[in-house]
PDB file of C-alpha atoms and ligand atoms in Angstrom:
ATOM      1  CA  MET U   1       6.052  10.586 -27.989  1.00 41.00           C
ATOM      2  CA  PRO U   2       9.854  10.456 -27.575  1.00 43.00           C
ATOM      3  CA  THR U   3      11.304   7.301 -26.091  1.00 43.00           C
ATOM      4  CA  LEU U   4      12.950   7.867 -22.751  1.00 41.00           C
ATOM      5  CA  PRO U   5      15.835   5.734 -21.600  1.00 41.00           C
ATOM      6  CA  ASN U   6      14.803   3.361 -18.798  1.00 40.00           C
ATOM      7  CA  THR U   7      16.740   5.329 -16.223  1.00 39.00           C
ATOM      8  CA  ALA U   8      14.773   8.469 -17.050  1.00 38.00           C
ATOM      9  CA  ILE U   9      11.478   6.623 -16.681  1.00 40.00           C
ATOM     10  CA  PHE U  10      12.669   5.196 -13.371  1.00 41.00           C
ATOM     11  CA  TYR U  11      13.681   8.641 -12.211  1.00 40.00           C
ATOM     12  CA  PHE U  12      10.333  10.107 -13.174  1.00 40.00           C
ATOM     13  CA  MET U  13       8.372   7.305 -11.566  1.00 44.00           C
ATOM     14  CA  HIS U  14      10.178   7.756  -8.320  1.00 53.00           C
ATOM     15  CA  ARG U  15       9.938  11.531  -8.126  1.00 83.00           C
ATOM     16  CA  SER U  16       6.382  12.164  -9.233  1.00 90.00           C
ATOM     17  CA  ILE U  17       3.784  12.610  -6.467  1.00 95.00           C
ATOM     18  CA  LEU U  18       0.043  12.823  -7.116  1.00 96.00           C
ATOM     19  CA  ILE U  19      -1.849  15.098  -4.715  1.00 97.00           C
ATOM     20  CA  VAL U  20      -5.610  14.502  -4.556  1.00 97.00           C
ATOM     21  CA  GLU U  21      -7.009  17.377  -2.520  1.00 97.00           C
ATOM     22  CA  ASP U  22      -9.909  19.785  -3.052  1.00 96.00           C
ATOM     23  CA  GLU U  23      -8.571  22.506  -0.756  1.00 95.00           C
ATOM     24  CA  ILE U  24      -6.391  24.463  -3.144  1.00 95.00           C
ATOM     25  CA  ALA U  25      -4.378  26.231  -0.410  1.00 95.00           C
ATOM     26  CA  ILE U  26      -3.385  22.908   1.168  1.00 95.00           C
ATOM     27  CA  ALA U  27      -2.505  21.370  -2.205  1.00 96.00           C
ATOM     28  CA  GLU U  28      -0.416  24.384  -3.217  1.00 95.00           C
ATOM     29  CA  THR U  29       1.502  24.466   0.056  1.00 95.00           C
ATOM     30  CA  LEU U  30       2.267  20.776  -0.235  1.00 96.00           C
ATOM     31  CA  ALA U  31       3.163  21.042  -3.935  1.00 95.00           C
ATOM     32  CA  TYR U  32       5.582  23.842  -3.106  1.00 95.00           C
ATOM     33  CA  ALA U  33       7.256  21.832  -0.323  1.00 94.00           C
ATOM     34  CA  LEU U  34       7.531  18.837  -2.677  1.00 93.00           C
ATOM     35  CA  SER U  35       9.089  20.817  -5.535  1.00 92.00           C
ATOM     36  CA  THR U  36      11.661  22.456  -3.272  1.00 91.00           C
ATOM     37  CA  ASP U  37      12.569  18.942  -2.183  1.00 88.00           C
ATOM     38  CA  GLY U  38      13.120  17.767  -5.776  1.00 87.00           C
ATOM     39  CA  PHE U  39       9.786  16.009  -6.347  1.00 90.00           C
ATOM     40  CA  THR U  40       7.422  16.659  -9.239  1.00 90.00           C
ATOM     41  CA  PRO U  41       3.956  17.228  -7.790  1.00 94.00           C
ATOM     42  CA  HIS U  42       0.759  16.738  -9.812  1.00 94.00           C
ATOM     43  CA  HIS U  43      -2.525  17.932  -8.417  1.00 96.00           C
ATOM     44  CA  VAL U  44      -6.164  16.969  -8.986  1.00 96.00           C
ATOM     45  CA  THR U  45      -9.173  17.986  -6.902  1.00 97.00           C
ATOM     46  CA  LEU U  46     -11.543  15.059  -7.533  1.00 97.00           C
ATOM     47  CA  GLY U  47     -11.329  11.369  -6.716  1.00 97.00           C
ATOM     48  CA  GLN U  48     -12.611  10.462 -10.166  1.00 97.00           C
ATOM     49  CA  SER U  49      -9.909  12.568 -11.873  1.00 96.00           C
ATOM     50  CA  ALA U  50      -7.279  10.737  -9.838  1.00 96.00           C
ATOM     51  CA  LEU U  51      -8.660   7.318 -10.820  1.00 96.00           C
ATOM     52  CA  ASP U  52      -8.901   8.315 -14.509  1.00 94.00           C
ATOM     53  CA  LEU U  53      -5.326   9.564 -14.449  1.00 92.00           C
ATOM     54  CA  LEU U  54      -4.022   6.432 -12.726  1.00 92.00           C
ATOM     55  CA  ARG U  55      -5.912   4.109 -15.073  1.00 90.00           C
ATOM     56  CA  SER U  56      -4.719   5.888 -18.187  1.00 87.00           C
ATOM     57  CA  ALA U  57      -1.886   4.084 -19.939  1.00 77.00           C
ATOM     58  CA  GLN U  58      -0.619   7.422 -21.266  1.00 78.00           C
ATOM     59  CA  SER U  59       0.140   9.074 -17.951  1.00 77.00           C
ATOM     60  CA  PRO U  60       3.257   7.953 -16.080  1.00 77.00           C
ATOM     61  CA  LYS U  61       2.567   6.310 -12.747  1.00 83.00           C
ATOM     62  CA  PRO U  62       3.324   8.453  -9.698  1.00 90.00           C
ATOM     63  CA  ALA U  63       5.681   7.110  -7.049  1.00 89.00           C
ATOM     64  CA  LEU U  64       3.142   7.888  -4.345  1.00 94.00           C
ATOM     65  CA  ILE U  65      -0.330   9.373  -3.878  1.00 96.00           C
ATOM     66  CA  VAL U  66      -1.277  11.845  -1.158  1.00 97.00           C
ATOM     67  CA  LEU U  67      -5.011  11.305  -0.841  1.00 95.00           C
ATOM     68  CA  ASP U  68      -7.448  13.570   1.013  1.00 94.00           C
ATOM     69  CA  VAL U  69     -10.241  11.611   2.713  1.00 90.00           C
ATOM     70  CA  GLY U  70     -12.878  14.363   2.339  1.00 90.00           C
ATOM     71  CA  LEU U  71     -13.184  14.907  -1.417  1.00 94.00           C
ATOM     72  CA  PRO U  72     -16.244  16.512  -3.081  1.00 95.00           C
ATOM     73  CA  ASP U  73     -17.191  13.584  -5.346  1.00 96.00           C
ATOM     74  CA  MET U  74     -16.283  10.486  -3.291  1.00 95.00           C
ATOM     75  CA  SER U  75     -14.363   9.730  -0.117  1.00 91.00           C
ATOM     76  CA  GLY U  76     -10.627   9.140  -0.260  1.00 92.00           C
ATOM     77  CA  PHE U  77     -11.343   5.677   1.168  1.00 89.00           C
ATOM     78  CA  ASP U  78     -13.470   4.879  -1.893  1.00 91.00           C
ATOM     79  CA  VAL U  79     -10.727   6.155  -4.177  1.00 94.00           C
ATOM     80  CA  CYS U  80      -8.219   3.909  -2.399  1.00 92.00           C
ATOM     81  CA  ARG U  81     -10.553   0.910  -2.500  1.00 90.00           C
ATOM     82  CA  ARG U  82     -10.970   1.279  -6.273  1.00 92.00           C
ATOM     83  CA  LEU U  83      -7.302   2.050  -6.797  1.00 91.00           C
ATOM     84  CA  ARG U  84      -6.265  -1.147  -5.019  1.00 86.00           C
ATOM     85  CA  GLN U  85      -8.147  -3.190  -7.631  1.00 84.00           C
ATOM     86  CA  PHE U  86      -5.560  -2.296 -10.241  1.00 85.00           C
ATOM     87  CA  SER U  87      -2.586  -0.645  -8.541  1.00 84.00           C
ATOM     88  CA  ASP U  88      -0.368  -0.959  -5.485  1.00 82.00           C
ATOM     89  CA  THR U  89       1.036   2.576  -5.660  1.00 88.00           C
ATOM     90  CA  PRO U  90       1.679   3.690  -2.068  1.00 91.00           C
ATOM     91  CA  VAL U  91      -0.943   5.978  -0.529  1.00 92.00           C
ATOM     92  CA  ILE U  92      -0.713   8.446   2.342  1.00 92.00           C
ATOM     93  CA  PHE U  93      -4.133   9.579   3.567  1.00 90.00           C
ATOM     94  CA  LEU U  94      -4.793  13.161   4.617  1.00 90.00           C
ATOM     95  CA  THR U  95      -7.712  13.692   6.905  1.00 84.00           C
ATOM     96  CA  ALA U  96      -9.244  16.344   9.102  1.00 78.00           C
ATOM     97  CA  ARG U  97     -10.586  13.660  11.350  1.00 63.00           C
ATOM     98  CA  GLY U  98      -8.067  12.023  13.624  1.00 59.00           C
ATOM     99  CA  ASP U  99     -10.181   9.319  15.156  1.00 54.00           C
ATOM    100  CA  GLU U 100      -9.223   5.694  15.472  1.00 58.00           C
ATOM    101  CA  ILE U 101     -11.969   4.375  13.150  1.00 57.00           C
ATOM    102  CA  ASP U 102     -10.586   6.351  10.212  1.00 65.00           C
ATOM    103  CA  ARG U 103      -7.063   5.265  10.948  1.00 64.00           C
ATOM    104  CA  ILE U 104      -8.049   1.612  10.993  1.00 66.00           C
ATOM    105  CA  VAL U 105     -10.218   1.894   7.876  1.00 69.00           C
ATOM    106  CA  GLY U 106      -7.340   3.638   6.096  1.00 66.00           C
ATOM    107  CA  LEU U 107      -4.801   0.992   7.005  1.00 69.00           C
ATOM    108  CA  GLU U 108      -7.224  -1.791   6.180  1.00 71.00           C
ATOM    109  CA  LEU U 109      -7.605  -0.347   2.703  1.00 74.00           C
ATOM    110  CA  GLY U 110      -3.898  -0.658   2.122  1.00 74.00           C
ATOM    111  CA  ALA U 111      -2.681   2.854   2.943  1.00 80.00           C
ATOM    112  CA  ASP U 112       0.981   3.185   3.834  1.00 81.00           C
ATOM    113  CA  ASP U 113       0.684   6.095   6.210  1.00 82.00           C
ATOM    114  CA  TYR U 114      -1.794   8.528   7.616  1.00 82.00           C
ATOM    115  CA  VAL U 115      -1.475  12.261   8.315  1.00 86.00           C
ATOM    116  CA  THR U 116      -4.008  14.350  10.208  1.00 85.00           C
ATOM    117  CA  LYS U 117      -4.714  17.966   9.259  1.00 86.00           C
ATOM    118  CA  PRO U 118      -3.413  20.466  10.064  1.00 86.00           C
ATOM    119  CA  PHE U 119       0.018  19.094   9.177  1.00 88.00           C
ATOM    120  CA  SER U 120       3.453  20.517   8.523  1.00 91.00           C
ATOM    121  CA  PRO U 121       4.346  20.223   4.814  1.00 92.00           C
ATOM    122  CA  ARG U 122       7.966  19.457   5.763  1.00 90.00           C
ATOM    123  CA  GLU U 123       6.809  16.643   7.997  1.00 89.00           C
ATOM    124  CA  LEU U 124       4.621  15.195   5.249  1.00 93.00           C
ATOM    125  CA  VAL U 125       7.494  15.353   2.748  1.00 92.00           C
ATOM    126  CA  ALA U 126       9.645  13.488   5.287  1.00 90.00           C
ATOM    127  CA  ARG U 127       6.918  10.820   5.632  1.00 89.00           C
ATOM    128  CA  ILE U 128       6.725  10.514   1.830  1.00 91.00           C
ATOM    129  CA  ARG U 129      10.483  10.019   1.688  1.00 88.00           C
ATOM    130  CA  ALA U 130      10.289   7.377   4.417  1.00 85.00           C
ATOM    131  CA  VAL U 131       7.609   5.382   2.554  1.00 85.00           C
ATOM    132  CA  LEU U 132       9.561   5.555  -0.724  1.00 83.00           C
ATOM    133  CA  ARG U 133      12.788   4.547   0.999  1.00 80.00           C
ATOM    134  CA  ARG U 134      11.158   1.514   2.585  1.00 78.00           C
ATOM    135  CA  LEU U 135       9.612   0.555  -0.729  1.00 75.00           C
ATOM    136  CA  GLN U 136      12.862   0.975  -2.611  1.00 69.00           C
ATOM    137  CA  ALA U 137      14.692  -1.150  -0.034  1.00 63.00           C
ATOM    138  CA  ALA U 138      12.039  -3.840  -0.495  1.00 61.00           C
ATOM    139  CA  THR U 139      12.444  -3.915  -4.276  1.00 54.00           C
ATOM    140  CA  VAL U 140      16.193  -4.573  -4.317  1.00 48.00           C
ATOM    141  CA  VAL U 141      16.371  -8.211  -5.358  1.00 44.00           C
ATOM    142  CA  LEU U 142      18.984 -10.277  -3.594  1.00 39.00           C
ATOM    143  CA  PRO U 143      19.948 -13.801  -4.654  1.00 38.00           C
ATOM    144  CA  ALA U 144      17.654 -16.316  -2.977  1.00 38.00           C
ATOM    145  CA  ALA U 145      19.260 -17.788   0.124  1.00 36.00           C
ATOM    146  CA  ALA U 146      18.964 -21.380   1.278  1.00 38.00           C
ATOM    147  CA  ALA U 147      17.341 -20.104   4.473  1.00 45.00           C
ATOM    148  CA  PRO U 148      13.534 -20.282   4.882  1.00 72.00           C
ATOM    149  CA  ARG U 149      11.879 -17.703   2.672  1.00 85.00           C
ATOM    150  CA  PHE U 150      10.024 -15.993   5.535  1.00 91.00           C
ATOM    151  CA  GLU U 151      11.370 -14.693   8.798  1.00 89.00           C
ATOM    152  CA  LEU U 152       8.806 -13.469  11.300  1.00 87.00           C
ATOM    153  CA  ARG U 153      10.124 -10.801  13.661  1.00 86.00           C
ATOM    154  CA  ALA U 154       7.035 -10.483  15.820  1.00 81.00           C
ATOM    155  CA  ASP U 155       8.655  -8.237  18.436  1.00 80.00           C
ATOM    156  CA  GLU U 156       9.502  -5.703  15.713  1.00 81.00           C
ATOM    157  CA  GLY U 157       6.192  -6.196  13.917  1.00 84.00           C
ATOM    158  CA  ARG U 158       8.092  -7.031  10.745  1.00 89.00           C
ATOM    159  CA  ILE U 159       8.353  -9.887   8.286  1.00 92.00           C
ATOM    160  CA  LEU U 160      11.399 -10.558   6.144  1.00 93.00           C
ATOM    161  CA  TYR U 161      10.994 -12.335   2.832  1.00 93.00           C
ATOM    162  CA  TYR U 162      14.171 -13.671   1.247  1.00 89.00           C
ATOM    163  CA  ASP U 163      16.022 -11.485   3.776  1.00 87.00           C
ATOM    164  CA  GLN U 164      14.210  -8.325   2.607  1.00 89.00           C
ATOM    165  CA  GLY U 165      11.987  -6.386   4.978  1.00 91.00           C
ATOM    166  CA  LEU U 166       8.422  -6.320   3.646  1.00 93.00           C
ATOM    167  CA  LEU U 167       6.602  -3.011   3.667  1.00 90.00           C
ATOM    168  CA  LEU U 168       3.227  -4.141   4.949  1.00 92.00           C
ATOM    169  CA  THR U 169       0.198  -2.319   6.245  1.00 89.00           C
ATOM    170  CA  ARG U 170      -1.093  -3.477   9.599  1.00 85.00           C
ATOM    171  CA  TYR U 171      -3.655  -5.921   8.222  1.00 88.00           C
ATOM    172  CA  GLU U 172      -1.323  -7.254   5.549  1.00 93.00           C
ATOM    173  CA  TYR U 173       1.172  -7.975   8.309  1.00 92.00           C
ATOM    174  CA  LEU U 174      -1.396  -9.719  10.514  1.00 90.00           C
ATOM    175  CA  LEU U 175      -2.679 -11.753   7.571  1.00 93.00           C
ATOM    176  CA  LEU U 176       0.742 -12.941   6.447  1.00 94.00           C
ATOM    177  CA  ARG U 177       1.668 -13.728  10.039  1.00 91.00           C
ATOM    178  CA  VAL U 178      -1.310 -16.099  10.354  1.00 90.00           C
ATOM    179  CA  PHE U 179      -0.101 -17.981   7.260  1.00 91.00           C
ATOM    180  CA  ILE U 180       3.539 -18.100   8.377  1.00 89.00           C
ATOM    181  CA  GLU U 181       2.652 -19.411  11.810  1.00 84.00           C
ATOM    182  CA  ARG U 182       0.696 -22.300  10.279  1.00 83.00           C
ATOM    183  CA  PRO U 183       2.262 -23.215   6.930  1.00 83.00           C
ATOM    184  CA  GLY U 184       0.282 -25.672   4.852  1.00 83.00           C
ATOM    185  CA  GLN U 185      -2.954 -25.036   6.749  1.00 84.00           C
ATOM    186  CA  LEU U 186      -5.984 -24.076   4.681  1.00 86.00           C
ATOM    187  CA  PHE U 187      -7.849 -21.035   6.037  1.00 88.00           C
ATOM    188  CA  SER U 188     -11.313 -20.054   4.847  1.00 88.00           C
ATOM    189  CA  ARG U 189     -12.012 -16.359   4.299  1.00 87.00           C
ATOM    190  CA  ALA U 190     -14.280 -16.426   7.371  1.00 83.00           C
ATOM    191  CA  GLN U 191     -11.466 -17.872   9.494  1.00 84.00           C
ATOM    192  CA  LEU U 192      -9.044 -15.213   8.259  1.00 88.00           C
ATOM    193  CA  MET U 193     -11.577 -12.468   9.033  1.00 85.00           C
ATOM    194  CA  GLU U 194     -11.911 -13.900  12.521  1.00 80.00           C
ATOM    195  CA  LEU U 195      -8.156 -14.174  13.078  1.00 82.00           C
ATOM    196  CA  VAL U 196      -7.005 -10.922  11.473  1.00 85.00           C
ATOM    197  CA  TRP U 197      -9.832  -8.371  11.520  1.00 80.00           C
ATOM    198  CA  THR U 198     -10.872  -8.958  15.127  1.00 70.00           C
ATOM    199  CA  ASN U 199     -11.870  -5.310  15.748  1.00 63.00           C
ATOM    200  CA  ALA U 200     -13.495  -4.557  12.404  1.00 62.00           C
ATOM    201  CA  PRO U 201     -17.065  -5.886  12.306  1.00 61.00           C
ATOM    202  CA  GLU U 202     -17.669  -4.383   8.830  1.00 65.00           C
ATOM    203  CA  THR U 203     -15.050  -6.593   7.216  1.00 66.00           C
ATOM    204  CA  LEU U 204     -16.208  -8.393   4.088  1.00 77.00           C
ATOM    205  CA  GLU U 205     -14.864 -11.510   2.428  1.00 79.00           C
ATOM    206  CA  ARG U 206     -13.592  -9.409  -0.453  1.00 84.00           C
ATOM    207  CA  THR U 207     -11.479  -7.454   2.069  1.00 86.00           C
ATOM    208  CA  VAL U 208      -9.592 -10.710   2.654  1.00 90.00           C
ATOM    209  CA  ASP U 209      -9.147 -11.185  -1.102  1.00 90.00           C
ATOM    210  CA  ALA U 210      -7.948  -7.605  -1.549  1.00 90.00           C
ATOM    211  CA  HIS U 211      -5.343  -8.031   1.171  1.00 92.00           C
ATOM    212  CA  VAL U 212      -4.121 -11.370  -0.150  1.00 94.00           C
ATOM    213  CA  LYS U 213      -3.736  -9.670  -3.531  1.00 93.00           C
ATOM    214  CA  ALA U 214      -1.813  -6.771  -1.998  1.00 94.00           C
ATOM    215  CA  VAL U 215       0.493  -9.103  -0.049  1.00 95.00           C
ATOM    216  CA  ARG U 216       1.138 -11.182  -3.174  1.00 94.00           C
ATOM    217  CA  ALA U 217       2.080  -8.052  -5.112  1.00 93.00           C
ATOM    218  CA  LYS U 218       4.587  -7.095  -2.423  1.00 93.00           C
ATOM    219  CA  LEU U 219       6.081 -10.609  -2.341  1.00 93.00           C
ATOM    220  CA  ARG U 220       6.418 -10.527  -6.121  1.00 91.00           C
ATOM    221  CA  LEU U 221       8.419  -7.299  -5.895  1.00 89.00           C
ATOM    222  CA  ILE U 222      11.054  -9.255  -3.988  1.00 89.00           C
ATOM    223  CA  ASN U 223      10.850 -12.584  -5.785  1.00 89.00           C
ATOM    224  CA  GLU U 224       8.948 -12.880  -9.040  1.00 86.00           C
ATOM    225  CA  GLU U 225       9.347 -16.657  -9.301  1.00 85.00           C
ATOM    226  CA  ASP U 226       7.901 -17.612  -5.959  1.00 86.00           C
ATOM    227  CA  ASP U 227       4.152 -17.479  -5.281  1.00 87.00           C
ATOM    228  CA  PRO U 228       3.892 -18.952  -1.778  1.00 92.00           C
ATOM    229  CA  ILE U 229       0.215 -18.125  -1.093  1.00 93.00           C
ATOM    230  CA  GLN U 230      -2.053 -20.718  -2.689  1.00 91.00           C
ATOM    231  CA  THR U 231      -5.669 -20.055  -3.605  1.00 91.00           C
ATOM    232  CA  HIS U 232      -8.062 -22.942  -3.022  1.00 88.00           C
ATOM    233  CA  ARG U 233     -11.020 -22.055  -5.189  1.00 85.00           C
ATOM    234  CA  GLY U 234     -14.204 -21.648  -3.173  1.00 82.00           C
ATOM    235  CA  MET U 235     -12.388 -22.650   0.022  1.00 86.00           C
ATOM    236  CA  GLY U 236      -9.718 -20.164   0.982  1.00 91.00           C
ATOM    237  CA  TYR U 237      -5.975 -19.746   1.125  1.00 93.00           C
ATOM    238  CA  SER U 238      -2.884 -21.474   2.469  1.00 91.00           C
ATOM    239  CA  LEU U 239       0.837 -20.858   2.577  1.00 91.00           C
ATOM    240  CA  VAL U 240       2.853 -23.448   0.681  1.00 86.00           C
ATOM    241  CA  ALA U 241       4.876 -25.378   3.266  1.00 75.00           C
ATOM    242  CA  GLU U 242       8.626 -25.359   2.563  1.00 69.00           C
TER     243      GLU U 242
HETATM  244 CA1   CA R 301     -11.130  18.012   1.568  1.00 86.73          CA
END
């Protein structure tokens, strides 16, 4: 395999979009809109094919995944749940069902956006661009300032970390906010479930772990040296007080 210069790999990574959708007409329409916009779409019809592709060291990682919820072999939610165990590639869910439960489940699983069918391909491409732009902005590393590492902007629903806006899903935001508001305090998983997932009775302790992991990954994108969330084995988590 020829060696690509880093810039070429970067370019590829940031232009390649994986579409996981069993309805060929929808996938083709979206793939067409993506290619006319300069993206390189890849398409698979099964959740398992998507996971195999994403796990494979040979295939380049897509910049983003458009994931249908109703797939023939497993639900898009299951695909996302498994994906989040080894990857934080952004996900936009596609679903025929527009109800609140799905939206919340999707966001809880670490999706970055959510589009209900039928959708306009142009609109979806614009949403993809918006997610990638936010992510790119979050990965630009600035020199660490003397100011506190976190800045909670509750009225905007945003958290800055070393002056960079974090791209957080709803539950990641709520979780990190709990820590920031009480630095140094140890929270058990049960307490975090109570404080963060107030409207989701199906929440499991491993949901808390998955979200802590996702938040850590996003913090690392901004500052690799700092690991402010401490794990207390068998007890829970706390934010290191500054
Ligand atoms: Ca489908």
